[in-house]
Tab-separated table of C-alpha atoms in Angstrom:
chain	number	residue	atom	x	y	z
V	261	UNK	CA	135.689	96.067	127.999
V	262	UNK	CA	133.851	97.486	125.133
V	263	UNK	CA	131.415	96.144	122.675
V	264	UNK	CA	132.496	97.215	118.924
V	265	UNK	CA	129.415	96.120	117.228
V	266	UNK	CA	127.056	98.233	119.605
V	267	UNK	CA	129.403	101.143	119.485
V	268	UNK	CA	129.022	100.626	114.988
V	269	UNK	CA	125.610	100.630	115.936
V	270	UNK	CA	125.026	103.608	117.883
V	271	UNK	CA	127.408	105.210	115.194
V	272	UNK	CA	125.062	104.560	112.378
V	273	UNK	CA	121.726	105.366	114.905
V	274	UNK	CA	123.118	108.591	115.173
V	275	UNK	CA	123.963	109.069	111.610
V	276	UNK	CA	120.216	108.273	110.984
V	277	UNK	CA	118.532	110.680	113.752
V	278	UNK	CA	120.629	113.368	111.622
V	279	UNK	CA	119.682	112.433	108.667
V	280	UNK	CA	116.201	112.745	109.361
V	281	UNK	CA	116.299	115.557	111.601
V	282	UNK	CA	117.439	117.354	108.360
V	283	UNK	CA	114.103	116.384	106.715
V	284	UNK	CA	112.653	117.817	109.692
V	285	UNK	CA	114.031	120.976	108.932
V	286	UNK	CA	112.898	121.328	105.567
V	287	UNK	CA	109.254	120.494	106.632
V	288	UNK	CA	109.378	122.803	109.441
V	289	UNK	CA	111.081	125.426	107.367
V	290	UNK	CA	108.010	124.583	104.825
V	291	UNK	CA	105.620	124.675	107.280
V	292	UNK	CA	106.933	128.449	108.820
V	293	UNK	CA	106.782	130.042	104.795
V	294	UNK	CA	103.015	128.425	103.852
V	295	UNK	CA	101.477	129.589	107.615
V	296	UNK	CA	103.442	133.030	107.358
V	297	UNK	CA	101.915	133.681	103.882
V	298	UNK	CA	98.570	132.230	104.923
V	299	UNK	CA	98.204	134.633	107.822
V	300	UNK	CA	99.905	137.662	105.943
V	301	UNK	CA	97.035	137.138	102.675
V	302	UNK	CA	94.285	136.724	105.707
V	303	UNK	CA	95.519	139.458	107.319
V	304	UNK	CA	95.277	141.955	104.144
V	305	UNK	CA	91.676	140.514	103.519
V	306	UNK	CA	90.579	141.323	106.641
V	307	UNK	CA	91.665	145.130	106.621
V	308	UNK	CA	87.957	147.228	107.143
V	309	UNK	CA	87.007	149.229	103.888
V	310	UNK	CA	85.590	152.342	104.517
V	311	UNK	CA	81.209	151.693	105.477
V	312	UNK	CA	79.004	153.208	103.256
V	313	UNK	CA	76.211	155.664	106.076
V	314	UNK	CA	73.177	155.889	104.708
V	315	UNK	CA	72.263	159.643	105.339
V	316	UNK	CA	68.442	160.429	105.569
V	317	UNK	CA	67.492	164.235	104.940
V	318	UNK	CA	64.689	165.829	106.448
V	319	UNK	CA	62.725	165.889	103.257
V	320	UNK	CA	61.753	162.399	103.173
V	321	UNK	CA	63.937	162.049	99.776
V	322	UNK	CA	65.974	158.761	99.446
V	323	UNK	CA	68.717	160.225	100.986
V	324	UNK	CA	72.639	159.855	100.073
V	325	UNK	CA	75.060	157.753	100.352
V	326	UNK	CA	78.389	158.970	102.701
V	327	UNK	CA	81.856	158.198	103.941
V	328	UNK	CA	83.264	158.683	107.515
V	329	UNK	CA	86.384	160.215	107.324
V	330	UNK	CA	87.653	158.363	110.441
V	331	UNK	CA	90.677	155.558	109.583
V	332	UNK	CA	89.920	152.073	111.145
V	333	UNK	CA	90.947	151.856	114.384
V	334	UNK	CA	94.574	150.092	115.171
V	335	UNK	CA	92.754	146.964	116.793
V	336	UNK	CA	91.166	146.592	113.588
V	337	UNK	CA	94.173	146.569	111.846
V	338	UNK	CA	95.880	143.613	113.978
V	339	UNK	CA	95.560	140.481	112.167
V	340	UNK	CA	93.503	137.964	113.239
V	341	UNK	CA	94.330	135.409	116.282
V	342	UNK	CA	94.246	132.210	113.815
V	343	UNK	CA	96.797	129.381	114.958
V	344	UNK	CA	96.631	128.073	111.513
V	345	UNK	CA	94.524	129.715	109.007
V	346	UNK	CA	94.277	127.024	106.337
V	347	UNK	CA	94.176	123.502	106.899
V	348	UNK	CA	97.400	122.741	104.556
V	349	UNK	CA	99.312	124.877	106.562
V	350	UNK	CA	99.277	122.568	109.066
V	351	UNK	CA	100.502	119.482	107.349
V	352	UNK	CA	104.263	120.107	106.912
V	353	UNK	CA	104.222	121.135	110.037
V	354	UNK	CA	103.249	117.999	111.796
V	355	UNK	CA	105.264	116.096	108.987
V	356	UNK	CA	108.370	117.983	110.599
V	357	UNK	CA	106.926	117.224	113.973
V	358	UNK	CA	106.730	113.369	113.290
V	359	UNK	CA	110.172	113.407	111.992
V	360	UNK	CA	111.351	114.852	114.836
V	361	UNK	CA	110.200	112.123	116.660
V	362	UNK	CA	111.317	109.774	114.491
V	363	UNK	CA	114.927	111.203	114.989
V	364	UNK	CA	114.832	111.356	118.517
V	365	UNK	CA	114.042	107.779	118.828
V	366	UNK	CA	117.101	107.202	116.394
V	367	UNK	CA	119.526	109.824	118.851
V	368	UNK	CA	118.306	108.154	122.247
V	369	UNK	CA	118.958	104.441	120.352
V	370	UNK	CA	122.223	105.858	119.949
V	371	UNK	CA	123.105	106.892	123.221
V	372	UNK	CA	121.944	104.279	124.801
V	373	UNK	CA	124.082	101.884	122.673
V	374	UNK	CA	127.120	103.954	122.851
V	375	UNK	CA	126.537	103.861	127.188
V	376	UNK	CA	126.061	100.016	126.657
V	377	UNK	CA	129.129	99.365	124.248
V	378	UNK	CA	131.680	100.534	127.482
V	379	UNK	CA	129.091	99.453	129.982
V	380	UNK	CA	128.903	103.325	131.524
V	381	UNK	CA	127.337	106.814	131.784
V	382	UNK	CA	127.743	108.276	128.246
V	383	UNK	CA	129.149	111.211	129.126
V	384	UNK	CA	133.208	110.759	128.894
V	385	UNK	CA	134.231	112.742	126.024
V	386	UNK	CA	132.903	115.796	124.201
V	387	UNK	CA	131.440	113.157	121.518
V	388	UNK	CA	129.297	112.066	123.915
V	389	UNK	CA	128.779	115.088	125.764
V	390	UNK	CA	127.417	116.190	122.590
V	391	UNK	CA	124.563	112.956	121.585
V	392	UNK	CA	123.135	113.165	125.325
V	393	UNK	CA	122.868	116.911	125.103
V	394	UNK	CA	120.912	116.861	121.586
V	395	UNK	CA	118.894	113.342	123.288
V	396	UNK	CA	117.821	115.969	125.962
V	397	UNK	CA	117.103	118.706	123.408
V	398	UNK	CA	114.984	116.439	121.409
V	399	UNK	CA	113.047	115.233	124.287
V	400	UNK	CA	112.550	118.462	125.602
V	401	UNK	CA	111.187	120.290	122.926
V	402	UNK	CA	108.727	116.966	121.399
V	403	UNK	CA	107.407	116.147	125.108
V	404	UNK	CA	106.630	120.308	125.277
V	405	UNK	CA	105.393	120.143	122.234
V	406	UNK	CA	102.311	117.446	123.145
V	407	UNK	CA	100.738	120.332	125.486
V	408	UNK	CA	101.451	122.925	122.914
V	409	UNK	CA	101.708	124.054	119.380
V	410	UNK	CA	105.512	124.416	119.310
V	411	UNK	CA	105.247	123.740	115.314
V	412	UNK	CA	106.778	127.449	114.847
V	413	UNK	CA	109.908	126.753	116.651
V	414	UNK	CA	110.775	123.449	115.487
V	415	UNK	CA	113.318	124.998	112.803
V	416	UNK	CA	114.923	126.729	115.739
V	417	UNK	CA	115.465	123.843	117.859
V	418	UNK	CA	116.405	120.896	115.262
V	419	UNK	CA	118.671	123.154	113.361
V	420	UNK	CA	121.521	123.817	116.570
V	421	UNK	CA	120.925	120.482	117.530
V	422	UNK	CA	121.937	119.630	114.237
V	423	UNK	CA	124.661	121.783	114.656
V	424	UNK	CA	125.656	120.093	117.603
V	425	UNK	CA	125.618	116.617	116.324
V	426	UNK	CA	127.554	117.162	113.343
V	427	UNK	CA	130.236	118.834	115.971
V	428	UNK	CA	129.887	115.643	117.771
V	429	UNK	CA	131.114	113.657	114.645
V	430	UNK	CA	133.870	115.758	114.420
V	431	UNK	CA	135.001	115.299	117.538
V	432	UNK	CA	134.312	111.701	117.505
V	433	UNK	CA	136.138	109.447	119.948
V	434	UNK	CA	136.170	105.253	119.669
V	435	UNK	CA	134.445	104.094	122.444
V	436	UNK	CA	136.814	103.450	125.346
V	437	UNK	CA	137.112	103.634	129.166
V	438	UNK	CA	136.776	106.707	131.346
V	439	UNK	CA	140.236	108.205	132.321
V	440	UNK	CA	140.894	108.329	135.978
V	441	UNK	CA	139.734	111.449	137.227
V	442	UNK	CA	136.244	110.772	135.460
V	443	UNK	CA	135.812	107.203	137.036
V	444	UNK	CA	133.057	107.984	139.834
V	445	UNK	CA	129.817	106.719	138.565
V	446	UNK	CA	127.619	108.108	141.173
V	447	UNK	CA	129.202	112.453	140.389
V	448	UNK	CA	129.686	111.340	136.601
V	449	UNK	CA	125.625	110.663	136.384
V	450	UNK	CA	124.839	113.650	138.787
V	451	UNK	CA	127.323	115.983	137.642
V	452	UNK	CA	127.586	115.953	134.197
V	453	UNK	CA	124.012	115.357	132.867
V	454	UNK	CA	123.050	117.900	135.064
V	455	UNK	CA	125.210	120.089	132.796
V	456	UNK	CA	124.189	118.469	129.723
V	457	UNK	CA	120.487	118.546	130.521
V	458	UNK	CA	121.179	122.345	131.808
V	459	UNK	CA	123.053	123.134	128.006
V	460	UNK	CA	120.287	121.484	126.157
V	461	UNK	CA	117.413	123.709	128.286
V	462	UNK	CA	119.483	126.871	127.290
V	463	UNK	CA	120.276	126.204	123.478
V	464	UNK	CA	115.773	126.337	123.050
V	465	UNK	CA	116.401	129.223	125.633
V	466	UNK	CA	118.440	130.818	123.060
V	467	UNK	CA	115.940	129.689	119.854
V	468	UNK	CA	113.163	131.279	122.158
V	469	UNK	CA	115.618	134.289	122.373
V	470	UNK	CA	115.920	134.312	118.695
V	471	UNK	CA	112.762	134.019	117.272
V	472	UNK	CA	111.399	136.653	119.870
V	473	UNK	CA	114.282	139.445	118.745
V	474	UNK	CA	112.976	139.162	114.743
V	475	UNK	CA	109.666	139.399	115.491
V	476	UNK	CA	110.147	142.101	118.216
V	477	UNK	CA	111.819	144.012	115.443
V	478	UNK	CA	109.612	143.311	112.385
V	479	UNK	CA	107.199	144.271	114.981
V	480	UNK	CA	108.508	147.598	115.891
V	481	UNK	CA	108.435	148.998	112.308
V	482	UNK	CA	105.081	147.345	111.532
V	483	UNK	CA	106.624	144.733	108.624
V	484	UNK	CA	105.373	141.745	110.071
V	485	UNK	CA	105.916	139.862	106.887
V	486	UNK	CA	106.645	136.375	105.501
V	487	UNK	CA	107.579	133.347	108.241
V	488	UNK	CA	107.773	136.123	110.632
V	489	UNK	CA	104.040	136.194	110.459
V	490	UNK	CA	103.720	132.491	111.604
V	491	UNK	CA	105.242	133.656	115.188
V	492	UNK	CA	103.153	134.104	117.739
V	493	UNK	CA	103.491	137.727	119.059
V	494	UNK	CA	107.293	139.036	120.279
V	495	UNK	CA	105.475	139.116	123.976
V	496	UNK	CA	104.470	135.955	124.235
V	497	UNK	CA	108.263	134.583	122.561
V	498	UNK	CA	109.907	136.427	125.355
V	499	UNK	CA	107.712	135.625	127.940
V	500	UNK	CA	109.079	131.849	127.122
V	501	UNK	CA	112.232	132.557	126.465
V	502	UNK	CA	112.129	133.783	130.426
V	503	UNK	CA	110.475	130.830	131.411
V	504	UNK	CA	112.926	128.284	129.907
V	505	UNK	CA	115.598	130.128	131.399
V	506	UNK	CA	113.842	130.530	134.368
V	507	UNK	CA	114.016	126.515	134.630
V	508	UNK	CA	117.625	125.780	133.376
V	509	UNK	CA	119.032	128.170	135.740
V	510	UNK	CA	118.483	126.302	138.979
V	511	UNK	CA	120.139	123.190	137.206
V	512	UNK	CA	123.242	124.968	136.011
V	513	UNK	CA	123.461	126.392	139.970
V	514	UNK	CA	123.481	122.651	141.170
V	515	UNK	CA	126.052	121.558	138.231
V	516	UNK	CA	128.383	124.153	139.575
V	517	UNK	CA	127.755	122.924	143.255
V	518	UNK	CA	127.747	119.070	142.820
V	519	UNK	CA	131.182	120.048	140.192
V	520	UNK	CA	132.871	121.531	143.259
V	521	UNK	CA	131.928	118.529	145.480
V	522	UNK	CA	133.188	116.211	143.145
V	523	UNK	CA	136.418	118.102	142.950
V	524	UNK	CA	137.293	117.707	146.243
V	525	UNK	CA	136.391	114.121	146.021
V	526	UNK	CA	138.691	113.416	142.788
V	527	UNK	CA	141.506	116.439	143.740
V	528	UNK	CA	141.150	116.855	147.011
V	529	UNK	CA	139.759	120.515	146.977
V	530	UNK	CA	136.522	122.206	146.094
V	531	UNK	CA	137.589	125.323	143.883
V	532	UNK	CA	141.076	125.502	141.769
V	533	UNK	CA	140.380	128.271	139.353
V	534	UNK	CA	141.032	125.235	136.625
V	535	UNK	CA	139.521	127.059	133.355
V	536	UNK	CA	136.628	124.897	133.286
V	537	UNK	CA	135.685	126.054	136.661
V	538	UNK	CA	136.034	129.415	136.230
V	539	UNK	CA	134.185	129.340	132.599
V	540	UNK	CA	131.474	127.105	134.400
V	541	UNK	CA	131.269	130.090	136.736
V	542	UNK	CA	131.103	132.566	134.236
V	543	UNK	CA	128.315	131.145	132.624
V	544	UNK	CA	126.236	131.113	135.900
V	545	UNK	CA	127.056	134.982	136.476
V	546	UNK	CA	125.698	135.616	132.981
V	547	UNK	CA	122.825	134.187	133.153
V	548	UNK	CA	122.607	135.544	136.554
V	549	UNK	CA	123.179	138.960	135.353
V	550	UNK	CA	120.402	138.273	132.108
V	551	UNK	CA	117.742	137.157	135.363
V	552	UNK	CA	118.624	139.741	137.098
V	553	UNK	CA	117.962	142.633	134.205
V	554	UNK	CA	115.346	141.112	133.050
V	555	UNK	CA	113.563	141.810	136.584
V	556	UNK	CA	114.950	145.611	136.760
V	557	UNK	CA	112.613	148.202	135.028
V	558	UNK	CA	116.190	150.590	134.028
V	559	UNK	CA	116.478	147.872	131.549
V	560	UNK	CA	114.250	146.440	128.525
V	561	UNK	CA	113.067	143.179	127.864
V	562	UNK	CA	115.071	143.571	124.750
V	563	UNK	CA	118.320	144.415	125.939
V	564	UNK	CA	118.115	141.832	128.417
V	565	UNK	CA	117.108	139.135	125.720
V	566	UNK	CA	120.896	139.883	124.601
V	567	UNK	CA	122.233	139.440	127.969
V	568	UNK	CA	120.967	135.831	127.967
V	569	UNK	CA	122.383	135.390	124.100
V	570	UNK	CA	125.400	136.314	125.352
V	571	UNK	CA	125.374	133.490	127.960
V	572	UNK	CA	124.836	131.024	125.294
V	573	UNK	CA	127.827	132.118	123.366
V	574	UNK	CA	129.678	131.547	126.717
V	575	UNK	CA	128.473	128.472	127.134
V	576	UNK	CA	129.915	127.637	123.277
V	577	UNK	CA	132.910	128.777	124.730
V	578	UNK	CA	133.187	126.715	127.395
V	579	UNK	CA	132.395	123.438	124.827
V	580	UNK	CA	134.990	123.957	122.228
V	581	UNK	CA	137.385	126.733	123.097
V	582	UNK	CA	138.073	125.533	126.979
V	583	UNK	CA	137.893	121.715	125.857
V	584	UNK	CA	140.167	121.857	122.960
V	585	UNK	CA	142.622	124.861	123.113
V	586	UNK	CA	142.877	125.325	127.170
V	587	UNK	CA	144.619	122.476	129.319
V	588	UNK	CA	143.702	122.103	132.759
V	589	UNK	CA	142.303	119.382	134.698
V	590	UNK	CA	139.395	118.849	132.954
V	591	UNK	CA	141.239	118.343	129.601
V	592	UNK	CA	139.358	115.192	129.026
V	593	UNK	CA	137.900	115.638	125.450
V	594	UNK	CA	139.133	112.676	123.891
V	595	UNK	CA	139.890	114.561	120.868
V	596	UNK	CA	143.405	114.036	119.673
């Protein structure tokens, strides 16, 4: 049985949560250009002039006045460590941030109505895939964000999720009943939001990745310039970006195991080389392999930044190519 009035509902919760997660963006967006330009002006203000030396002779005359011919000193050249170097800077940036809250409340209304509507998991068809995996994205980055300035990367992480909502829409499905193979509540819940939850922790993996990659470049030929100046050094963005995949990792190792162990419990086996398996596979060697270089000194932090890019296009891959052009087993999209 399904509920049509809570599955209109969660329709138009959803709707809204986009619809303000786009005024998010432009806040955040807002907030990137006034801070960058802020710390850019400070930064040229703060550049040492050349110190006048007053130069006694030996005559007891007044002296002269002198130059040193040395050129400041690199450190003195850095700009200054200011989070936020005028207090406007700050205020479309927490307007973004309290949008994004807003939104998320509006997303998680919406799942949770669309689970209630068929009176299960949420998580039967790629239109639902997609609203729990931007619920977990959402909640992800604003709970991080209460320990931590993470004002900076908000255009980073509400733009794909954007991205993936609007997907969601296209490949909406009417709220229905699982099909067969999907009807095990207890691997359903374990299985699949461990994926979701695992895909949400990688797409701010791959914003980290981003926003580390520009600034490790404008860094490199000393044009720190614009928004890029409202990033917090490219060490400290990839140090993150390791950390975040450093944490979804694990989770897409146990979405892999607990997908084999329901196989066997739906098909009767625990690997079939189905093309989700093998692409859920592939993602785990990738981001293996991105782990893996990022720990071995033959390779750079930035090359191995692109290793871990690359496992987020696979991961794409998996969503949409896999779900809608492959058939297999785990052809369960929903979309016709």
């Amino acid at each position: 049985m399904t509920d049509p009035q809570l599955a209109l509902a969660s329709d138009i919760a959803i709707w809204a949560g986009l619809a303000v997660l786009a005024l998010a963006l432009i806040s955040f967006s807002a907030h990137l250009a006034v801070t960058g330009a802020a710390r850019q002006g400070r930064s040229d203000d703060t550049v040492p002039q050349p110190t006048a030396l007053l130069v006694r002779t030996g005559t007891g005359t007044e002296g002269s006045t002198t130059f040193p011919d040395a050129a400041p000193t690199s450190a003195a050249l850095e700009p200054p460590a200011v989070d936020h170097p005028a207090g406007v800077t700050r205020r479309w940036g927490v307007l973004g941030m309290q949008l994004t809250w807003l939104a998320t409340f509006a997303v998680l209304a919406g799942t949770l109505m669309r689970g209630l509507s068929v009176q299960r998991w949420p998580l039967g068809n790629m239109y639902e895939f997609a609203i729990v995996a931007a619920s977990f994205a959402l909640v992800v980055f604003c709970t991080w964000s209460l320990k931590q300035d993470r004002l900076w990367l908000g255009p980073f992480v509400v733009l794909p999720v954007m991205v993936v909502l609007v997907a969601g829409k296209i490949w909406y499905t009417e709220a229905s009943q699982l099909m067969p193979a999907l009807d095990n509540t207890m691997w359903l819940t374990i299985h699949v939001t461990l994926a979701t939850l695992s895909v949400a922790l990688f797409v701010i993996g791959a914003a980290l990745a981003v926003t580390y990659l520009l600034r490790d470049a404008a860094e490199r030929k000393s044009r720190v310039r614009g928004w890029l100046a409202a990033l917090p050094q490219a060490e400290k963005l990839e140090a993150m970006t390791y950390g975040m995949h450093i944490f979804a990792f694990p989770l897409w190792t146990f979405t892999l195991i607990t997908g084999a162990i329901w196989a066997e419990v739906a098909w009767g086996r625990y690997w079939g080389w189905d093309p989700k398996e093998v692409w859920t596979f592939v993602i785990w060697v990738v981001y293996a392999a991105y782990l893996h270089s990022r720990a071995t000194s033959s390779w750079t932090k930035r090359q191995a930044t692109y290793v871990a890019l690359t496992g987020m296009l696979c991961v794409i891959i998996n969503y949409t190519v896999v779900n809608l052009l492959i058939t297999g087993l785990h052809s369960y999209s929903g979309v016709a």
